[in-house]
Amino acid sequence: MNILRDYRLIVEQEDETKITLIVPQNYNFLHVEEIRFLTGKTVLLKKIPDEEFSRLLQQKLSEEEIVVEASSEEGESISLDILASGEESPIVNLVNSILIKANTLNSSDIHFEPYEDGAVVRFRMDGILHEYLKIPTQTYQSVVSRIKVISNLNIAEKRVPQDGRIGIKIGSKDVDVRVSVIPTVFGERVVLRLLDKSGFNLTLEDLGFSDSALTVFQRVLKKPYGIVLVTGPTGAGKSTTLYASLHYIKDPRKNIITIEEPVEYQIRGISQIQVNPKVGLTFATGLRSILRQDPDIIMVGEIRDSETADIAIHAALTGHLVLSTLHTNDSVSSIPRLIDMGMEPFLVANSLEGVLAQRLVRKICPNCKVPYKPSEFELVELKLDPSKDYTFYRGEGCSHCLGSGYKGRIGIFEVFEADQTVKSMIGKNTESTDILNYLKFNGFKTMFEDGVDKVLKGITTPSEVLAVIK
């Protein structure tokens, strides 16, 4: 099955006398007649719904082998709907093909990296970069120019970093592309961040919580006021968890406002503000303004400084539910972190309602998953009894996972609810280890233990858990 690129039609079958085309419901009759004239064959049509046709076309375009030739030609017009693009420029087609392939593979980022002997295109999939394509140096300049044109950046300026964005449509999916260009010794390096604008549809149940952790976190989110924190390093999925949390507590009777950097997903029924330091709109100034908008629930993208922390805590103490993130290694470490930022222990104790810490691990590819007997080293590292018989799983690598053995990611979590005992310990500035010991005595499970559970269930591998925890 191949594609008639200029007509955006799909050839299903062809022999010496006839050709069968897959076409959308709103196909162009003149294109079909032109194919009939050019081939001299009988043309049979197989009509399918437009949305199904867009999906099939995207799949087929992403499977095409890209042949890159040296060229200096530049595409000059903006193409928003990639699948419907009628552009014939090789550079335009090349950039479109890369975007389509990245979208098909669910990549989060596309890296264009120039080197002395050419440029490399890499896709970030499940947090790991995979090389996809090499581009000759002379062609690469045109690729960068094309990306700059469609993201409204200055083509002539090659000495300073630039940031832009592109709104593209791939089939029925709207994708917001954030563009970052920086100069390097071998040319401009470009990174594209792909954000699906068509709506955030993940629920808390989709993220990988254990039943007990989910119950605790949902109970914390139902509190009428207070601070709920999600902690972890950059790239741990904190924003995704916050969006899923907003979906869980969203209520038409409540006024929910967020301030984010950037707004990654748009949620109907929630007012979202984007940080803009150039005009003085920071987390702190934005949060002050939000409090004058009579909110019930506030989401602050990140508590970075003492000013933001102070406003957030006082908002929580005056009857608002505040959701935010912190950069800490685990859940209990968030308490001394807030105190180190200048917050009084009694204010933290009275405002904090719960903390979730998380990491992301890659899931074993279901298409090449095989069982194996773990080594003694793995059992010791996971703190399991070496004398017991365990079966672990791993991916052998296949075309579905680009040979990595992994496909998709899942969270590993630890969550605690600040009960009266914990609040009392925080107010007395008790050591974090003592708070942790109290929580463990009452059934608290660490991220490491949650990760080990997911290894035993065949969801991920020991190396993944150890890589993000240790």
Coordinates of N, CA, C and O in Angstrom, one line a residue, residues 1-15 18-25 27-39 41-49 53 56:
M1 N 0.9 -1.2 0.0 CA 0.0 0.0 0.0 C 0.9 1.2 0.0 O 1.7 1.4 0.9
N2 N 0.8 2.1 -1.0 CA 1.6 3.3 -1.0 C 0.8 4.6 -1.2 O -0.4 4.5 -1.2
I3 N 1.4 5.7 -1.2 CA 0.7 7.0 -1.1 C 1.0 7.8 -2.3 O 2.1 7.9 -2.8
L4 N -0.1 8.4 -2.9 CA 0.1 9.4 -4.0 C 0.3 10.7 -3.2 O -0.7 11.4 -2.9
R5 N 1.5 11.1 -3.0 CA 1.8 12.3 -2.1 C 1.1 13.6 -2.6 O 0.5 14.3 -1.8
D6 N 1.2 13.9 -3.9 CA 0.7 15.1 -4.4 C -0.9 15.2 -4.3 O -1.4 16.3 -4.3
Y7 N -1.5 14.1 -4.2 CA -3.0 14.1 -4.2 C -3.5 13.7 -2.8 O -4.7 13.8 -2.5
R8 N -2.7 13.2 -1.9 CA -3.1 12.8 -0.5 C -4.1 11.7 -0.6 O -5.2 11.8 0.0
L9 N -3.8 10.7 -1.5 CA -4.7 9.5 -1.6 C -3.8 8.3 -1.4 O -2.6 8.3 -1.6
I10 N -4.5 7.2 -1.0 CA -3.7 6.0 -0.7 C -4.1 4.9 -1.7 O -5.2 4.6 -1.9
V11 N -3.0 4.3 -2.2 CA -3.2 3.2 -3.2 C -3.3 1.9 -2.4 O -2.3 1.5 -1.7
E12 N -4.4 1.2 -2.5 CA -4.5 -0.1 -1.8 C -4.1 -1.3 -2.6 O -3.3 -2.1 -2.2
Q13 N -4.5 -1.3 -3.9 CA -4.1 -2.3 -4.8 C -3.9 -1.8 -6.2 O -4.5 -0.8 -6.6
E14 N -3.0 -2.4 -7.0 CA -2.8 -1.9 -8.4 C -2.3 -3.1 -9.2 O -1.4 -3.9 -8.8
D15 N -2.9 -3.3 -10.4 CA -2.4 -4.2 -11.4 C -2.3 -3.6 -12.7 O -2.3 -2.3 -12.8
K18 N -6.1 -2.0 -13.5 CA -6.9 -1.2 -12.6 C -6.1 -0.8 -11.3 O -5.1 -1.4 -11.0
I19 N -6.6 0.2 -10.6 CA -6.0 0.7 -9.4 C -7.1 1.0 -8.4 O -8.1 1.6 -8.7
T20 N -6.9 0.5 -7.2 CA -7.9 0.8 -6.1 C -7.4 1.8 -5.1 O -6.3 1.6 -4.6
L21 N -8.1 2.9 -4.9 CA -7.7 4.0 -4.1 C -8.6 4.0 -2.8 O -9.8 3.9 -2.9
I22 N -7.9 4.3 -1.7 CA -8.6 4.6 -0.4 C -8.7 6.1 -0.4 O -7.7 6.8 -0.5
V23 N -10.0 6.6 -0.3 CA -10.2 8.0 -0.3 C -11.1 8.4 0.9 O -11.9 7.6 1.4
P24 N -11.0 9.7 1.3 CA -11.9 10.2 2.4 C -13.3 10.5 1.8 O -13.4 10.6 0.6
Q25 N -14.2 10.7 2.6 CA -15.6 11.0 2.2 C -15.6 12.3 1.3 O -16.4 12.4 0.3
Y27 N -13.3 13.5 -0.8 CA -12.2 13.5 -1.7 C -12.5 14.4 -2.9 O -13.6 14.8 -3.2
N28 N -11.3 14.8 -3.5 CA -11.4 15.7 -4.7 C -11.6 14.9 -6.0 O -10.8 14.1 -6.4
F29 N -12.8 15.0 -6.6 CA -13.1 14.3 -7.8 C -12.1 14.5 -8.9 O -11.8 13.6 -9.7
L30 N -11.6 15.8 -9.0 CA -10.7 16.1 -10.1 C -9.4 15.4 -10.0 O -8.8 15.0 -11.0
H31 N -8.9 15.2 -8.7 CA -7.7 14.4 -8.5 C -7.9 13.0 -9.0 O -6.9 12.4 -9.6
V32 N -9.0 12.4 -8.7 CA -9.2 11.0 -9.2 C -9.2 10.9 -10.7 O -8.7 10.0 -11.3
E33 N -9.9 11.9 -11.3 CA -9.9 11.9 -12.8 C -8.5 12.1 -13.4 O -8.2 11.5 -14.4
E34 N -7.7 12.9 -12.7 CA -6.4 13.1 -13.2 C -5.5 11.8 -13.1 O -4.7 11.5 -14.0
I35 N -5.7 11.1 -12.0 CA -5.0 9.8 -11.9 C -5.5 8.8 -12.9 O -4.7 8.1 -13.5
R36 N -6.8 8.8 -13.2 CA -7.3 7.9 -14.3 C -6.7 8.3 -15.6 O -6.3 7.4 -16.4
F37 N -6.5 9.6 -15.9 CA -6.0 10.0 -17.2 C -4.5 9.7 -17.3 O -4.0 9.2 -18.3
L38 N -3.7 9.9 -16.2 CA -2.3 9.7 -16.2 C -1.9 8.2 -16.3 O -0.9 7.9 -16.9
T39 N -2.7 7.4 -15.6 CA -2.3 5.9 -15.6 C -3.0 5.1 -16.7 O -2.5 4.1 -17.1
K41 N -5.7 3.6 -16.4 CA -6.3 2.4 -15.8 C -7.7 2.7 -15.2 O -8.0 3.9 -15.0
T42 N -8.4 1.7 -15.0 CA -9.7 1.8 -14.3 C -9.5 2.1 -12.8 O -8.7 1.4 -12.2
V43 N -10.1 3.2 -12.3 CA -9.9 3.6 -10.9 C -11.1 3.2 -10.1 O -12.2 3.6 -10.4
L44 N -10.8 2.3 -9.1 CA -11.9 1.9 -8.1 C -11.7 2.7 -6.8 O -10.5 2.8 -6.4
L45 N -12.8 3.1 -6.2 CA -12.6 3.9 -5.0 C -13.2 3.2 -3.8 O -14.2 2.5 -3.9
K46 N -12.5 3.3 -2.7 CA -12.9 2.7 -1.4 C -13.0 3.9 -0.4 O -12.0 4.4 0.1
K47 N -14.2 4.3 -0.1 CA -14.4 5.5 0.7 C -14.5 5.1 2.2 O -15.1 4.1 2.5
I48 N -13.7 5.8 3.0 CA -13.8 5.6 4.5 C -14.0 7.0 5.1 O -13.8 8.0 4.5
P49 N -14.5 7.0 6.4 CA -14.7 8.3 7.1 C -13.4 9.1 7.1 O -12.3 8.6 7.2
F53 N -9.5 8.1 7.6 CA -8.5 8.3 6.5 C -7.3 9.1 7.0 O -6.2 8.8 6.7
L56 N -5.0 6.8 8.9 CA -4.3 5.9 8.0 C -3.2 6.6 7.2 O -2.1 6.1 7.1

